[in-house]
Short mmCIF file of C-alpha atoms in Angstrom, two decimals:
data_model
loop_
_atom_site.label_atom_id
_atom_site.label_comp_id
_atom_site.label_asym_id
_atom_site.label_seq_id
_atom_site.Cartn_x
_atom_site.Cartn_y
_atom_site.Cartn_z
CA MET A 1 34.72 -20.33 -5.53
CA GLY A 2 35.73 -20.05 -9.16
CA THR A 3 39.25 -19.93 -10.55
CA LYS A 4 40.83 -16.65 -11.64
CA MET A 5 40.20 -17.61 -15.28
CA GLU A 6 36.51 -18.37 -14.61
CA ASP A 7 36.10 -15.11 -12.70
CA THR A 8 37.66 -13.19 -15.58
CA ILE A 9 35.41 -14.82 -18.16
CA ASN A 10 32.31 -14.30 -16.02
CA ALA A 11 33.14 -10.63 -15.49
CA PHE A 12 33.58 -10.18 -19.24
CA THR A 13 30.34 -11.92 -20.21
CA ASP A 14 28.38 -10.07 -17.52
CA LYS A 15 29.60 -6.74 -18.86
CA TYR A 16 29.25 -7.51 -22.55
CA SER A 17 25.88 -9.24 -22.36
CA LYS A 18 24.52 -5.87 -21.24
CA ILE A 19 26.27 -4.23 -24.19
CA CYS A 20 24.69 -6.82 -26.49
CA VAL A 21 21.23 -5.85 -25.22
CA GLU A 22 22.03 -2.14 -25.60
CA ASN A 23 23.25 -2.48 -29.19
CA ASN A 24 20.77 -5.08 -30.43
CA ALA A 25 17.44 -3.93 -29.01
CA ILE A 26 15.03 -2.79 -31.74
CA ASP A 27 12.19 -0.36 -31.13
CA VAL A 28 9.08 -2.54 -30.98
CA GLY A 29 7.12 0.08 -32.90
CA LEU A 30 9.28 -0.51 -35.99
CA PHE A 31 7.85 -4.02 -36.38
CA ASP A 32 4.39 -2.53 -36.89
CA GLU A 33 5.71 0.32 -39.04
CA TYR A 34 7.30 -2.08 -41.54
CA GLY A 35 4.53 -4.69 -41.33
CA VAL A 36 6.80 -7.37 -39.89
CA LYS A 37 5.02 -10.58 -38.95
CA ARG A 38 6.93 -11.52 -35.81
CA GLY A 39 7.10 -15.26 -35.35
CA LEU A 40 5.82 -15.47 -38.95
CA ARG A 41 2.34 -14.82 -37.56
CA ASP A 42 -0.03 -11.88 -37.76
CA LYS A 43 -1.54 -10.12 -34.74
CA ASN A 44 -4.34 -12.69 -34.64
CA GLY A 45 -1.86 -15.56 -34.52
CA LYS A 46 -2.45 -16.73 -38.08
CA GLY A 47 0.68 -18.05 -39.74
CA VAL A 48 2.20 -16.46 -42.84
CA LEU A 49 1.54 -18.72 -45.83
CA SER A 50 4.96 -19.99 -46.91
CA GLY A 51 4.26 -23.28 -48.64
CA LEU A 52 1.83 -25.98 -49.77
CA THR A 53 1.51 -29.52 -48.48
CA ASN A 54 -0.48 -32.70 -49.08
CA ILE A 55 0.68 -34.38 -45.89
CA SER A 56 -1.72 -33.09 -43.25
CA MET A 57 -4.37 -30.44 -42.70
CA ILE A 58 -5.38 -28.55 -39.58
CA LYS A 59 -8.83 -27.01 -39.41
CA SER A 60 -9.70 -24.56 -36.64
CA SER A 61 -12.14 -22.17 -38.34
CA GLU A 62 -14.81 -21.98 -41.03
CA GLU A 63 -15.80 -19.27 -43.47
CA VAL A 64 -19.34 -18.05 -42.72
CA ASP A 65 -20.70 -15.05 -44.68
CA GLY A 66 -17.17 -14.01 -45.53
CA LYS A 67 -15.99 -14.16 -41.93
CA SER A 68 -13.67 -16.65 -40.26
CA ILE A 69 -15.51 -18.34 -37.40
CA PRO A 70 -13.72 -20.65 -34.91
CA CYS A 71 -14.89 -24.27 -35.04
CA GLU A 72 -14.08 -27.55 -33.32
CA GLY A 73 -10.52 -28.46 -34.20
CA GLN A 74 -9.93 -31.10 -36.86
CA LEU A 75 -6.72 -32.83 -37.92
CA TYR A 76 -6.37 -34.81 -41.16
CA TYR A 77 -3.52 -37.12 -42.17
CA ARG A 78 -3.40 -37.26 -45.99
CA GLY A 79 -7.10 -36.32 -46.07
CA TYR A 80 -8.20 -38.83 -43.42
CA ASN A 81 -9.70 -37.44 -40.22
CA ILE A 82 -7.61 -38.43 -37.21
CA TYR A 83 -10.81 -39.49 -35.43
CA ASP A 84 -11.52 -42.05 -38.16
CA LEU A 85 -7.95 -43.35 -38.21
CA VAL A 86 -7.84 -43.88 -34.46
CA ARG A 87 -11.36 -45.34 -34.42
CA GLY A 88 -10.30 -47.82 -37.12
CA PHE A 89 -7.32 -49.40 -35.37
CA LYS A 90 -9.03 -49.12 -31.97
CA LYS A 91 -12.06 -51.05 -33.30
CA ASP A 92 -9.81 -53.79 -34.70
CA ASN A 93 -7.80 -53.86 -31.44
CA ARG A 94 -4.49 -53.35 -33.23
CA PHE A 95 -1.63 -50.85 -33.13
CA GLY A 96 -1.78 -47.79 -35.39
CA PHE A 97 1.77 -46.41 -35.56
CA ASP A 98 3.01 -48.39 -38.58
CA GLU A 99 -0.22 -47.89 -40.53
CA CYS A 100 -0.24 -44.12 -39.98
CA ALA A 101 3.50 -43.89 -40.73
CA TYR A 102 2.91 -45.65 -44.06
CA LEU A 103 0.03 -43.26 -44.77
CA LEU A 104 2.07 -40.12 -44.09
CA LEU A 105 5.13 -41.29 -46.01
CA PHE A 106 3.39 -42.72 -49.08
CA GLY A 107 0.05 -40.92 -49.25
CA SER A 108 -2.41 -43.82 -48.99
CA LEU A 109 -3.55 -46.36 -46.44
CA PRO A 110 -1.82 -49.73 -46.88
CA ASP A 111 -3.55 -53.03 -47.57
CA ARG A 112 -2.55 -56.11 -45.55
CA GLU A 113 0.34 -57.06 -47.83
CA GLN A 114 1.72 -53.52 -48.04
CA LEU A 115 1.51 -53.07 -44.26
CA ALA A 116 3.25 -56.40 -43.65
CA ASP A 117 6.03 -55.46 -46.09
CA PHE A 118 6.42 -52.05 -44.44
CA LYS A 119 6.62 -53.57 -40.94
CA ARG A 120 9.16 -56.10 -42.17
CA THR A 121 11.33 -53.32 -43.63
CA LEU A 122 11.19 -51.33 -40.40
CA GLY A 123 12.06 -54.48 -38.47
CA TYR A 124 15.14 -55.13 -40.64
CA SER A 125 16.21 -51.52 -40.00
CA MET A 126 16.22 -51.91 -36.18
CA THR A 127 19.99 -52.29 -36.06
CA LEU A 128 22.81 -49.94 -35.08
CA PRO A 129 26.40 -50.12 -36.32
CA THR A 130 28.72 -52.50 -34.48
CA ASN A 131 29.69 -51.14 -31.04
CA PHE A 132 27.68 -47.94 -31.67
CA VAL A 133 25.94 -48.22 -28.28
CA ARG A 134 29.25 -48.64 -26.48
CA ASP A 135 31.33 -46.15 -28.47
CA VAL A 136 28.77 -43.37 -29.03
CA ILE A 137 25.74 -43.57 -26.76
CA MET A 138 27.63 -44.64 -23.63
CA LYS A 139 30.29 -41.96 -24.07
CA ALA A 140 29.63 -38.60 -22.38
CA PRO A 141 26.03 -39.40 -21.35
CA SER A 142 23.77 -36.44 -20.67
CA HIS A 143 20.61 -35.83 -18.65
CA ASP A 144 19.39 -34.03 -21.78
CA ILE A 145 18.42 -37.05 -23.86
CA MET A 146 17.48 -34.81 -26.79
CA ASN A 147 21.12 -33.74 -26.99
CA SER A 148 22.18 -37.38 -26.75
CA LEU A 149 19.72 -38.26 -29.52
CA THR A 150 20.99 -35.45 -31.73
CA LYS A 151 24.59 -36.51 -31.17
CA SER A 152 23.73 -40.08 -32.13
CA VAL A 153 21.93 -39.00 -35.31
CA LEU A 154 24.87 -36.87 -36.46
CA THR A 155 27.32 -39.67 -35.66
CA LEU A 156 25.28 -42.17 -37.69
CA ALA A 157 26.16 -40.04 -40.74
CA SER A 158 29.76 -41.21 -40.35
CA TYR A 159 28.63 -44.80 -40.97
CA ASP A 160 26.71 -43.97 -44.17
CA ASP A 161 28.73 -44.07 -47.40
CA THR A 162 25.91 -42.30 -49.26
CA VAL A 163 25.33 -39.58 -46.67
CA LYS A 164 25.34 -36.75 -49.25
CA ASP A 165 23.09 -38.49 -51.76
CA VAL A 166 19.75 -36.65 -51.73
CA SER A 167 18.07 -38.84 -54.34
CA LEU A 168 14.61 -39.84 -53.18
CA ASP A 169 15.31 -43.57 -52.83
CA ASN A 170 18.35 -42.89 -50.65
CA VAL A 171 16.55 -40.29 -48.51
CA LEU A 172 13.70 -42.77 -48.02
CA ARG A 173 16.18 -45.48 -46.97
CA GLN A 174 17.78 -43.12 -44.47
CA SER A 175 14.40 -41.98 -43.16
CA LEU A 176 13.14 -45.53 -42.61
CA MET A 177 16.35 -46.40 -40.77
CA LEU A 178 16.06 -43.37 -38.48
CA ILE A 179 12.37 -44.02 -37.79
CA SER A 180 13.34 -47.57 -36.78
CA VAL A 181 16.28 -46.71 -34.51
CA PHE A 182 14.94 -43.58 -32.80
CA PRO A 183 13.38 -45.63 -29.96
CA MET A 184 16.72 -47.41 -29.43
CA LEU A 185 18.77 -44.20 -29.48
CA SER A 186 16.40 -42.52 -27.03
CA VAL A 187 15.99 -45.33 -24.50
CA TYR A 188 19.65 -46.36 -24.61
CA GLY A 189 20.63 -42.72 -24.13
CA TYR A 190 18.47 -42.59 -21.03
CA HIS A 191 19.88 -45.84 -19.64
CA ALA A 192 23.44 -44.56 -20.16
CA TYR A 193 22.61 -41.38 -18.21
CA ASN A 194 20.76 -43.33 -15.51
CA HIS A 195 23.72 -45.68 -15.06
CA TYR A 196 26.74 -43.38 -15.31
CA GLU A 197 25.25 -40.21 -13.84
CA CYS A 198 22.62 -41.60 -11.41
CA ASP A 199 24.53 -44.75 -10.41
CA GLU A 200 21.60 -47.04 -11.27
CA SER A 201 21.70 -50.47 -12.94
CA LEU A 202 22.28 -50.59 -16.68
CA TYR A 203 19.82 -52.37 -18.98
CA ILE A 204 20.25 -52.67 -22.74
CA HIS A 205 17.42 -54.74 -24.22
CA ARG A 206 17.22 -55.46 -27.94
CA PRO A 207 13.96 -54.51 -29.70
CA ASP A 208 11.81 -57.28 -31.11
CA PRO A 209 11.04 -56.70 -34.85
CA ASN A 210 7.72 -58.50 -34.39
CA LEU A 211 6.46 -55.98 -31.83
CA SER A 212 4.96 -52.52 -32.32
CA THR A 213 6.97 -49.36 -31.72
CA ALA A 214 5.07 -48.71 -28.47
CA GLU A 215 5.67 -52.25 -27.23
CA ASN A 216 9.38 -52.03 -28.02
CA LEU A 217 9.66 -48.71 -26.22
CA LEU A 218 8.28 -50.21 -23.01
CA ARG A 219 10.23 -53.45 -23.51
CA MET A 220 13.56 -51.61 -23.85
CA LEU A 221 12.85 -49.14 -21.06
CA ARG A 222 11.77 -51.51 -18.28
CA PRO A 223 14.21 -53.81 -16.47
CA ASP A 224 11.86 -56.81 -16.75
CA MET A 225 10.68 -55.88 -20.29
CA SER A 226 7.05 -56.35 -19.18
CA TYR A 227 4.01 -54.21 -19.97
CA THR A 228 0.26 -54.54 -20.22
CA MET A 229 -1.60 -54.32 -23.49
CA THR A 230 -3.48 -51.24 -22.21
CA GLU A 231 -0.17 -49.49 -21.54
CA ALA A 232 1.13 -50.29 -25.02
CA LYS A 233 -2.12 -49.26 -26.74
CA VAL A 234 -2.24 -45.90 -24.93
CA LEU A 235 1.41 -45.19 -25.78
CA ASP A 236 0.71 -46.18 -29.39
CA ALA A 237 -2.14 -43.66 -29.50
CA ALA A 238 0.19 -40.98 -28.14
CA LEU A 239 2.71 -41.70 -30.90
CA VAL A 240 0.03 -41.55 -33.61
CA LEU A 241 -1.33 -38.23 -32.33
CA HIS A 242 2.14 -36.65 -32.13
CA MET A 243 3.27 -37.97 -35.51
CA GLU A 244 2.40 -34.98 -37.68
CA HIS A 245 0.87 -31.53 -37.36
CA GLY A 246 1.15 -29.54 -40.56
CA GLY A 247 4.14 -27.79 -42.11
CA GLY A 248 3.94 -24.67 -39.97
CA ASN A 249 5.06 -26.00 -36.60
CA ASN A 250 8.57 -24.98 -35.63
CA SER A 251 10.42 -28.28 -36.04
CA THR A 252 8.70 -29.24 -39.30
CA PHE A 253 9.39 -25.82 -40.76
CA THR A 254 13.01 -26.27 -39.66
CA THR A 255 13.01 -29.57 -41.57
CA ARG A 256 11.79 -27.76 -44.68
CA VAL A 257 14.32 -24.92 -44.31
CA VAL A 258 17.37 -27.13 -43.89
CA THR A 259 16.18 -29.50 -46.61
CA SER A 260 15.87 -26.54 -48.99
CA ALA A 261 19.56 -25.77 -48.43
CA GLY A 262 20.48 -29.18 -49.87
CA SER A 263 21.64 -30.67 -46.56
CA ASP A 264 21.86 -34.40 -45.88
CA THR A 265 19.16 -36.29 -43.99
CA TYR A 266 21.14 -36.57 -40.75
CA SER A 267 21.79 -32.82 -40.58
CA VAL A 268 18.15 -32.08 -41.36
CA ILE A 269 16.84 -34.36 -38.60
CA ALA A 270 19.43 -33.04 -36.11
CA ALA A 271 18.19 -29.51 -36.81
CA ALA A 272 14.57 -30.61 -36.33
CA LEU A 273 15.50 -32.24 -33.01
CA SER A 274 17.16 -29.04 -31.84
CA SER A 275 13.99 -27.16 -32.66
CA LEU A 276 11.66 -29.66 -31.00
CA LYS A 277 13.49 -29.73 -27.67
CA GLY A 278 12.52 -26.17 -26.77
CA PRO A 279 10.01 -25.72 -23.93
CA LYS A 280 7.78 -23.72 -26.28
CA HIS A 281 7.50 -26.75 -28.58
CA GLY A 282 8.18 -30.37 -27.65
CA GLY A 283 9.16 -29.74 -24.05
CA ALA A 284 5.76 -28.39 -23.01
CA ASN A 285 4.40 -31.63 -21.53
CA ILE A 286 7.21 -31.66 -18.95
CA LYS A 287 6.04 -28.27 -17.75
CA VAL A 288 2.49 -29.59 -17.33
CA VAL A 289 3.64 -32.40 -15.03
CA GLN A 290 5.84 -30.05 -12.99
CA MET A 291 2.98 -27.54 -12.72
CA MET A 292 0.64 -30.26 -11.44
CA GLU A 293 3.20 -31.30 -8.83
CA ASP A 294 3.43 -27.70 -7.67
CA LEU A 295 -0.37 -27.49 -7.50
CA ARG A 296 -0.54 -30.53 -5.21
CA ARG A 297 2.08 -29.03 -2.91
CA ASN A 298 0.28 -25.71 -2.65
CA VAL A 299 -3.42 -26.63 -2.65
CA ASP A 300 -4.80 -28.22 0.53
CA ASP A 301 -7.76 -29.93 -1.12
CA VAL A 302 -7.35 -30.67 -4.83
CA THR A 303 -10.99 -31.73 -5.05
CA ASP A 304 -12.14 -28.23 -4.03
CA GLU A 305 -12.86 -26.26 -7.21
CA ASN A 306 -12.49 -22.92 -5.44
CA GLN A 307 -9.00 -23.75 -4.18
CA VAL A 308 -7.92 -25.06 -7.58
CA ARG A 309 -9.37 -22.00 -9.30
CA ALA A 310 -7.48 -19.74 -6.88
CA TYR A 311 -4.24 -21.55 -7.76
CA LEU A 312 -4.90 -21.04 -11.48
CA TYR A 313 -5.33 -17.32 -10.84
CA ARG A 314 -1.99 -17.31 -8.99
CA LEU A 315 -0.41 -18.93 -12.04
CA LEU A 316 -1.71 -16.20 -14.33
CA ASN A 317 -0.63 -13.52 -11.83
CA LYS A 318 2.93 -14.94 -11.90
CA GLU A 319 2.66 -15.84 -8.22
CA ALA A 320 2.96 -19.64 -8.52
CA PHE A 321 5.11 -22.37 -10.07
CA ASP A 322 7.70 -20.81 -12.44
CA ARG A 323 6.05 -17.36 -12.38
CA SER A 324 5.75 -17.30 -16.17
CA GLY A 325 2.08 -16.31 -16.11
CA LEU A 326 1.15 -19.44 -18.06
CA ILE A 327 -1.15 -22.37 -17.42
CA TYR A 328 0.79 -25.05 -19.23
CA GLY A 329 -1.15 -27.38 -21.51
CA MET A 330 -3.76 -24.72 -22.21
CA GLY A 331 -4.05 -22.95 -25.54
CA HIS A 332 -2.59 -23.58 -28.96
CA ALA A 333 -1.21 -21.45 -31.79
CA VAL A 334 -3.90 -22.71 -34.17
CA TYR A 335 -6.76 -24.35 -32.27
CA SER A 336 -9.16 -22.31 -30.17
CA ILE A 337 -12.35 -24.25 -29.37
CA SER A 338 -10.66 -27.66 -29.13
CA ASP A 339 -7.51 -29.60 -29.98
CA PRO A 340 -8.71 -32.84 -31.65
CA ARG A 341 -5.61 -34.69 -30.44
CA ALA A 342 -6.46 -33.88 -26.81
CA LYS A 343 -10.07 -35.01 -27.30
CA VAL A 344 -9.02 -38.31 -28.85
CA PHE A 345 -6.28 -38.90 -26.31
CA LYS A 346 -8.53 -38.26 -23.31
CA THR A 347 -10.51 -41.44 -24.02
CA PHE A 348 -7.29 -43.50 -23.85
CA VAL A 349 -6.08 -41.63 -20.77
CA GLU A 350 -9.20 -42.55 -18.79
CA ARG A 351 -8.71 -46.25 -19.58
CA LEU A 352 -5.12 -46.14 -18.35
CA ALA A 353 -6.06 -44.14 -15.23
CA THR A 354 -8.59 -46.82 -14.35
CA GLU A 355 -6.02 -49.60 -14.78
CA LYS A 356 -3.46 -47.68 -12.72
CA LYS A 357 -6.02 -46.72 -10.04
CA ARG A 358 -5.30 -43.04 -10.60
CA HIS A 359 -8.82 -41.84 -11.27
CA ASP A 360 -8.41 -39.10 -8.66
CA ASP A 361 -5.58 -37.64 -10.74
CA PHE A 362 -7.69 -37.96 -13.89
CA ASP A 363 -10.53 -36.08 -12.18
CA LEU A 364 -8.11 -33.28 -11.24
CA TYR A 365 -6.85 -32.97 -14.81
CA SER A 366 -10.45 -32.92 -16.06
CA MET A 367 -11.33 -30.20 -13.56
CA ILE A 368 -8.43 -28.01 -14.68
CA GLU A 369 -9.32 -28.63 -18.33
CA ARG A 370 -12.76 -27.19 -17.54
CA LEU A 371 -11.72 -24.35 -15.19
CA ALA A 372 -8.61 -23.00 -16.94
CA PRO A 373 -10.38 -21.57 -20.03
CA GLU A 374 -12.82 -19.75 -17.74
CA VAL A 375 -10.02 -18.31 -15.61
CA ILE A 376 -7.98 -17.27 -18.65
CA ALA A 377 -11.02 -15.61 -20.27
CA GLU A 378 -11.74 -13.69 -17.05
CA LYS A 379 -8.15 -12.63 -16.46
CA CYS A 380 -6.64 -12.09 -19.89
CA ARG A 381 -7.54 -10.23 -23.03
CA ILE A 382 -7.27 -12.90 -25.70
CA TYR A 383 -8.07 -12.85 -29.40
CA LYS A 384 -9.35 -16.43 -29.53
CA GLY A 385 -10.65 -19.19 -27.33
CA VAL A 386 -8.44 -21.40 -25.19
CA SER A 387 -8.71 -25.16 -24.74
CA ALA A 388 -6.54 -28.03 -23.53
CA ASN A 389 -3.88 -29.12 -26.02
CA VAL A 390 -2.38 -32.57 -26.47
CA ASP A 391 0.52 -31.78 -24.11
CA PHE A 392 -1.92 -31.38 -21.22
CA TYR A 393 -2.67 -35.10 -21.11
CA SER A 394 0.48 -36.62 -22.63
CA GLY A 395 2.65 -35.81 -19.60
CA PHE A 396 0.04 -37.41 -17.33
CA VAL A 397 0.05 -40.55 -19.48
CA TYR A 398 3.85 -40.80 -19.44
CA SER A 399 3.87 -40.44 -15.66
CA MET A 400 1.33 -43.28 -15.37
CA LEU A 401 3.59 -45.38 -17.60
CA ASP A 402 6.53 -44.64 -15.25
CA ILE A 403 8.39 -43.02 -18.12
CA PRO A 404 11.08 -40.67 -16.75
CA LEU A 405 10.81 -36.95 -17.46
CA GLU A 406 14.02 -37.10 -19.48
CA LEU A 407 12.25 -39.19 -22.14
CA TYR A 408 9.09 -37.09 -22.56
CA THR A 409 10.41 -34.96 -25.43
CA PRO A 410 12.35 -37.83 -27.07
CA ILE A 411 9.07 -39.78 -27.26
CA PHE A 412 7.61 -36.78 -29.11
CA ALA A 413 10.58 -37.03 -31.50
CA ILE A 414 10.10 -40.80 -31.97
CA ALA A 415 6.63 -39.98 -33.31
CA ARG A 416 7.34 -36.72 -35.15
CA ILE A 417 10.29 -38.02 -37.18
CA VAL A 418 7.66 -39.66 -39.40
CA GLY A 419 6.14 -36.27 -40.20
CA TRP A 420 9.58 -34.70 -40.63
CA SER A 421 10.56 -37.43 -43.10
CA ALA A 422 7.35 -36.96 -45.10
CA HIS A 423 7.87 -33.19 -45.29
CA ARG A 424 11.53 -33.59 -46.25
CA MET A 425 10.58 -35.78 -49.20
CA GLU A 426 7.73 -33.46 -50.22
CA GLU A 427 10.15 -30.52 -50.19
CA LEU A 428 12.67 -32.43 -52.33
CA ILE A 429 10.00 -33.48 -54.83
CA ASN A 430 8.24 -30.15 -55.27
CA VAL A 431 10.56 -27.26 -54.47
CA ASP A 432 14.03 -26.55 -55.82
CA LYS A 433 14.55 -23.20 -54.14
CA ILE A 434 16.23 -22.37 -50.87
CA ILE A 435 13.91 -20.88 -48.24
CA ARG A 436 15.16 -17.36 -47.66
CA PRO A 437 12.85 -14.87 -45.92
CA ALA A 438 13.67 -11.15 -45.82
CA TYR A 439 14.78 -9.02 -42.89
CA LYS A 440 14.55 -5.23 -43.08
CA SER A 441 17.68 -3.52 -41.79
CA VAL A 442 17.09 -0.61 -39.41
CA ALA A 443 20.79 -0.11 -38.70
CA THR A 444 22.36 3.36 -38.64
CA LEU A 445 25.29 3.80 -41.04
CA LYS A 446 28.45 5.07 -39.36
CA THR A 447 31.78 6.61 -40.30
CA TYR A 448 34.71 4.24 -40.01
CA GLU A 449 37.36 5.18 -37.46
CA SER A 450 40.83 3.73 -37.14
CA LEU A 451 41.79 1.84 -34.00
CA GLN A 452 43.79 4.89 -32.88
CA GLU A 453 40.76 7.17 -33.32
CA ARG A 454 38.49 4.74 -31.48
CA SER A 455 40.95 4.61 -28.62
CA THR A 456 41.20 8.38 -28.17
CA PRO A 457 38.62 9.88 -25.77
CA LYS A 458 36.35 12.46 -27.39
CA LEU A 459 34.93 15.49 -25.67
CA GLY A 460 31.13 15.56 -25.68
CA GLY A 461 30.82 12.00 -26.90
CA ARG A 462 31.36 10.40 -30.26
CA ASP A 463 29.35 11.73 -33.22
CA GLU A 464 27.90 9.37 -35.77
CA THR A 465 27.59 10.53 -39.36
CA VAL A 466 24.68 9.02 -41.24
CA TYR A 467 25.13 8.28 -44.94
CA LYS A 468 22.61 7.53 -47.62
CA LEU A 469 23.01 4.21 -49.30
CA PRO A 470 25.04 4.55 -52.52
CA MET A 471 23.04 1.77 -54.17
CA ASN A 472 19.56 0.31 -54.20
CA GLU A 473 18.71 -1.29 -50.87
CA LYS A 474 18.34 -4.79 -52.21
CA SER A 475 19.35 -8.10 -50.79
CA CYS A 476 22.20 -9.71 -52.67
#
């Protein structure tokens, strides 16, 4: 039972939230009338062109006889096909995170000396201010590690004497430091929550500058610091594939927007983190895992295609799981025929499933990957094809690695901060104009009334007098 104060506040918010809806709802037809691209996308899902970039390229269609035809999805980092990049470090049996980070930040693939220098610099940057873990991360721990991560990033600004300096060399220094400490901030944030909120043992392991980012993640997360090379290589692939995805995704666009306002690096990255944490963006892989758990509870035989298909129909009919009508991990804003990241990742996933003796789970995921597009096509009217996206398999991988759900989205951030940093620098180098889109006002102009007039009941309701604008309707 709440206190009198809580009851009063709840009664107020319940009443006025309804008033907010009443006074803020806009006739959906007006969006079409004024040609508004809701979500900065047209009716076919194509994004509004708002900038240029050299950092990455997404290809999902080809021009044939003047028409746009869907094609197998392709992703390029600085002009290099992601398939070739992954094939290269996989063939040499080495980790790819540092190499791809160098590529995205500086525009070219490093030679041996450049890569060694880059790794050494990242290693030197794997330090936090004195007592930062105790005084910041351990204080007020949260189950929402993305919030903990954001808090830590903003607090790090207090330790930087050049926080407001947006010269390129300083922004690069700040970016390299954040790329280096993100794994520490994320894992330590989880351990603080797990200890203080879940009453589990507390482990704070230092990263080893000689190890890869994936190896350090597993080393810091696990009590015994042990991992297999297959585990580390699969996690490394996940980080590479999540590192960058064009300037139009929500968190990268947020990076561009806040950068354009002249904000410091810490504020920019905190804004990007706040964008990424949403379930429509970086939190999607958690939904996939939870959906699969619900499937196993509600399907008698998960090897029976008919039973699994029936469950997928129940999902679309809003009769199963969270009743959203979605099959999580299926479909993408850009890709239609295939998501190249999912195709690349699947080869790593199968290796890990074999090592973990979870091939039955892998077979179930593969079955749903095949059945879901058919079910969606039969049930829904869609403007483009549907295929598995990278989130479909990433949650499965993290579960096989015994990574807790709370760290799924932070791991996405550990990878994507590289792309954010590259886009921030590209924005600073090329554009000196604040990003400011336009919103058309559809408000009704009203006659001002004094407080006394507003407080006096009126017979027949209150009339509203509409005025014409006394000036040109231009944004100031």
